[in-house]
XYZ file of N, CA and C in Angstrom:
219
model
N -11.581 10.405 3.572
C -10.559 10.158 2.565
C -11.125 9.331 1.408
N -12.362 8.912 1.524
C -12.957 8.090 0.467
C -12.844 8.784 -0.889
N -12.340 8.039 -1.885
C -12.221 8.562 -3.233
C -10.996 9.417 -3.485
N -10.213 9.709 -2.472
C -9.017 10.550 -2.603
C -7.783 9.649 -2.582
N -7.333 9.242 -3.780
C -6.238 8.277 -3.854
C -4.957 8.762 -3.176
N -4.629 10.016 -3.355
C -3.409 10.535 -2.733
C -3.556 10.632 -1.213
N -4.720 11.059 -0.742
C -4.970 11.124 0.696
C -4.907 9.744 1.336
N -5.454 8.747 0.659
C -5.407 7.381 1.171
C -3.970 6.875 1.229
N -3.190 7.193 0.199
C -1.779 6.784 0.163
C -1.011 7.397 1.329
N -1.191 8.691 1.550
C -0.485 9.355 2.647
C -0.947 8.838 4.005
N -2.222 8.519 4.122
C -2.724 7.926 5.358
C -2.018 6.594 5.604
N -1.882 5.794 4.548
C -1.161 4.529 4.649
C 0.282 4.716 5.079
N 0.937 5.727 4.517
C 2.333 5.987 4.903
C 2.435 6.427 6.356
N 1.478 7.211 6.817
C 1.486 7.623 8.229
C 1.394 6.409 9.147
N 0.522 5.471 8.810
C 0.436 4.239 9.604
C 1.708 3.406 9.471
N 2.276 3.375 8.283
C 3.487 2.575 8.043
C 4.659 3.046 8.896
N 4.818 4.352 8.995
C 5.973 4.917 9.702
C 5.636 5.469 11.082
N 4.371 5.385 11.474
C 3.974 5.895 12.789
C 4.042 7.405 12.884
N 3.655 8.086 11.810
C 3.686 9.552 11.783
C 2.343 10.104 12.249
N 2.296 10.653 13.450
C 1.071 11.225 13.995
C 0.098 10.182 14.526
N 0.494 8.943 14.494
C -0.339 7.843 14.965
C 0.563 6.673 15.339
N -0.011 5.688 15.995
C 0.758 4.489 16.320
C 1.007 3.690 15.040
N 2.211 3.157 14.906
C 2.555 2.368 13.729
C 1.656 1.130 13.665
N 1.045 0.903 12.492
C 0.160 -0.228 12.308
C 0.251 -0.656 10.839
N 0.980 -1.726 10.582
C 1.214 -2.139 9.204
C -0.032 -2.677 8.512
N -0.961 -3.251 9.272
C -2.198 -3.720 8.667
C -3.041 -2.537 8.174
N -3.116 -1.477 8.981
C -3.841 -0.274 8.537
C -3.119 0.384 7.355
N -1.798 0.376 7.394
C -1.026 0.939 6.279
C -1.364 0.212 4.985
N -1.388 -1.116 5.042
C -1.713 -1.911 3.859
C -3.125 -1.604 3.382
N -4.074 -1.519 4.299
C -5.469 -1.237 3.954
C -5.590 0.059 3.167
N -5.003 1.143 3.698
C -5.154 2.444 3.048
C -4.382 2.530 1.742
N -3.200 1.953 1.690
C -2.435 1.954 0.431
C -3.146 1.118 -0.626
N -3.774 0.031 -0.197
C -4.498 -0.813 -1.160
C -5.686 -0.060 -1.755
N -6.408 0.701 -0.939
C -7.522 1.505 -1.458
C -7.008 2.497 -2.516
N -5.867 3.092 -2.242
C -5.281 4.039 -3.179
C -4.802 3.332 -4.446
N -4.146 2.194 -4.270
C -3.629 1.434 -5.412
C -4.761 0.996 -6.335
N -5.882 0.611 -5.756
C -7.027 0.167 -6.547
C -7.576 1.290 -7.425
N -7.305 2.534 -7.034
C -7.747 3.688 -7.830
C -6.717 4.088 -8.881
N -5.557 3.410 -8.877
C -4.579 3.630 -9.938
C -3.360 4.446 -9.577
N -3.167 4.812 -8.313
C -1.992 5.603 -7.953
C -0.744 4.709 -7.975
N 0.186 5.016 -8.873
C 1.354 4.159 -9.098
C 2.203 3.970 -7.838
N 2.411 5.029 -7.060
C 3.221 4.898 -5.844
C 2.591 3.894 -4.885
N 1.275 3.942 -4.765
C 0.564 3.017 -3.877
C 0.610 1.601 -4.436
N 0.514 1.464 -5.746
C 0.600 0.143 -6.354
C 1.964 -0.486 -6.074
N 3.014 0.298 -6.172
C 4.349 -0.219 -5.865
C 4.444 -0.590 -4.381
N 3.905 0.235 -3.515
C 3.939 -0.033 -2.072
C 3.201 -1.330 -1.750
N 2.057 -1.552 -2.384
C 1.312 -2.791 -2.171
C 2.133 -3.980 -2.684
N 2.739 -3.834 -3.835
C 3.581 -4.909 -4.374
C 4.733 -5.258 -3.453
N 5.406 -4.254 -2.929
C 6.534 -4.530 -2.039
C 6.054 -5.076 -0.691
N 4.891 -4.636 -0.226
C 4.325 -5.174 1.014
C 3.968 -6.648 0.853
N 3.364 -6.989 -0.275
C 3.027 -8.385 -0.536
C 4.291 -9.238 -0.671
N 5.328 -8.681 -1.271
C 6.596 -9.403 -1.412
C 7.205 -9.730 -0.051
N 7.146 -8.749 0.860
C 7.800 -8.889 2.165
C 6.875 -9.381 3.277
N 5.569 -9.427 3.013
C 4.618 -9.788 4.060
C 4.468 -8.701 5.105
N 4.542 -7.459 4.655
C 4.463 -6.297 5.551
C 3.012 -5.829 5.660
N 2.354 -6.197 6.762
C 0.965 -5.820 6.968
C -0.018 -6.750 6.281
N 0.490 -7.845 5.725
C -0.333 -8.793 4.978
C 0.413 -10.128 4.895
N -0.253 -11.102 4.330
C 0.380 -12.402 4.085
C 1.233 -12.279 2.823
N 2.424 -12.879 2.827
C 3.279 -12.846 1.639
C 2.554 -13.473 0.459
N 2.698 -12.827 -0.696
C 2.045 -13.304 -1.914
C 2.917 -12.897 -3.100
N 3.762 -13.819 -3.554
C 4.702 -13.515 -4.628
C 3.985 -13.118 -5.924
N 2.952 -13.875 -6.295
C 2.225 -13.570 -7.535
C 1.521 -12.224 -7.445
N 0.891 -11.951 -6.301
C 0.240 -10.662 -6.102
C 1.230 -9.516 -6.134
N 2.399 -9.761 -5.563
C 3.454 -8.760 -5.559
C 3.858 -8.382 -6.978
N 4.081 -9.387 -7.794
C 4.485 -9.144 -9.187
C 3.386 -8.388 -9.932
N 2.133 -8.777 -9.716
C 1.001 -8.113 -10.369
C 0.971 -6.618 -10.053
N 1.067 -6.272 -8.752
C 0.973 -4.863 -8.361
C 2.199 -4.057 -8.798
N 3.375 -4.648 -8.712
C 4.567 -3.914 -9.152
C 4.517 -3.669 -10.666
N 4.023 -4.635 -11.428
C 3.864 -4.414 -12.868
C 2.829 -3.347 -13.163
N 1.738 -3.292 -12.388
C 0.750 -2.222 -12.574
C 1.389 -0.862 -12.321
N 2.255 -0.785 -11.326
C 2.887 0.485 -10.965
C 3.786 0.996 -12.084
N 4.453 0.097 -12.773
C 5.376 0.552 -13.822
C 4.669 0.875 -15.140
N 3.422 0.418 -15.270
C 2.669 0.697 -16.509
C 2.065 2.030 -16.440
């Protein structure tokens, strides 16, 4: 999945919801973050909301705002 932003995002969602694999929020965050770093807006929003809620990561209000703003741009 390296370099495939959409594939990484979907992999993250599969881990997030336990689709075809055991639910693992840390793995979900990892794969969505790789996708977000490549510029996929949906993944950027997912990372922002994960950071806001502490889903698969440590809560980070400033990081959350940063990623959600990237998603809307």
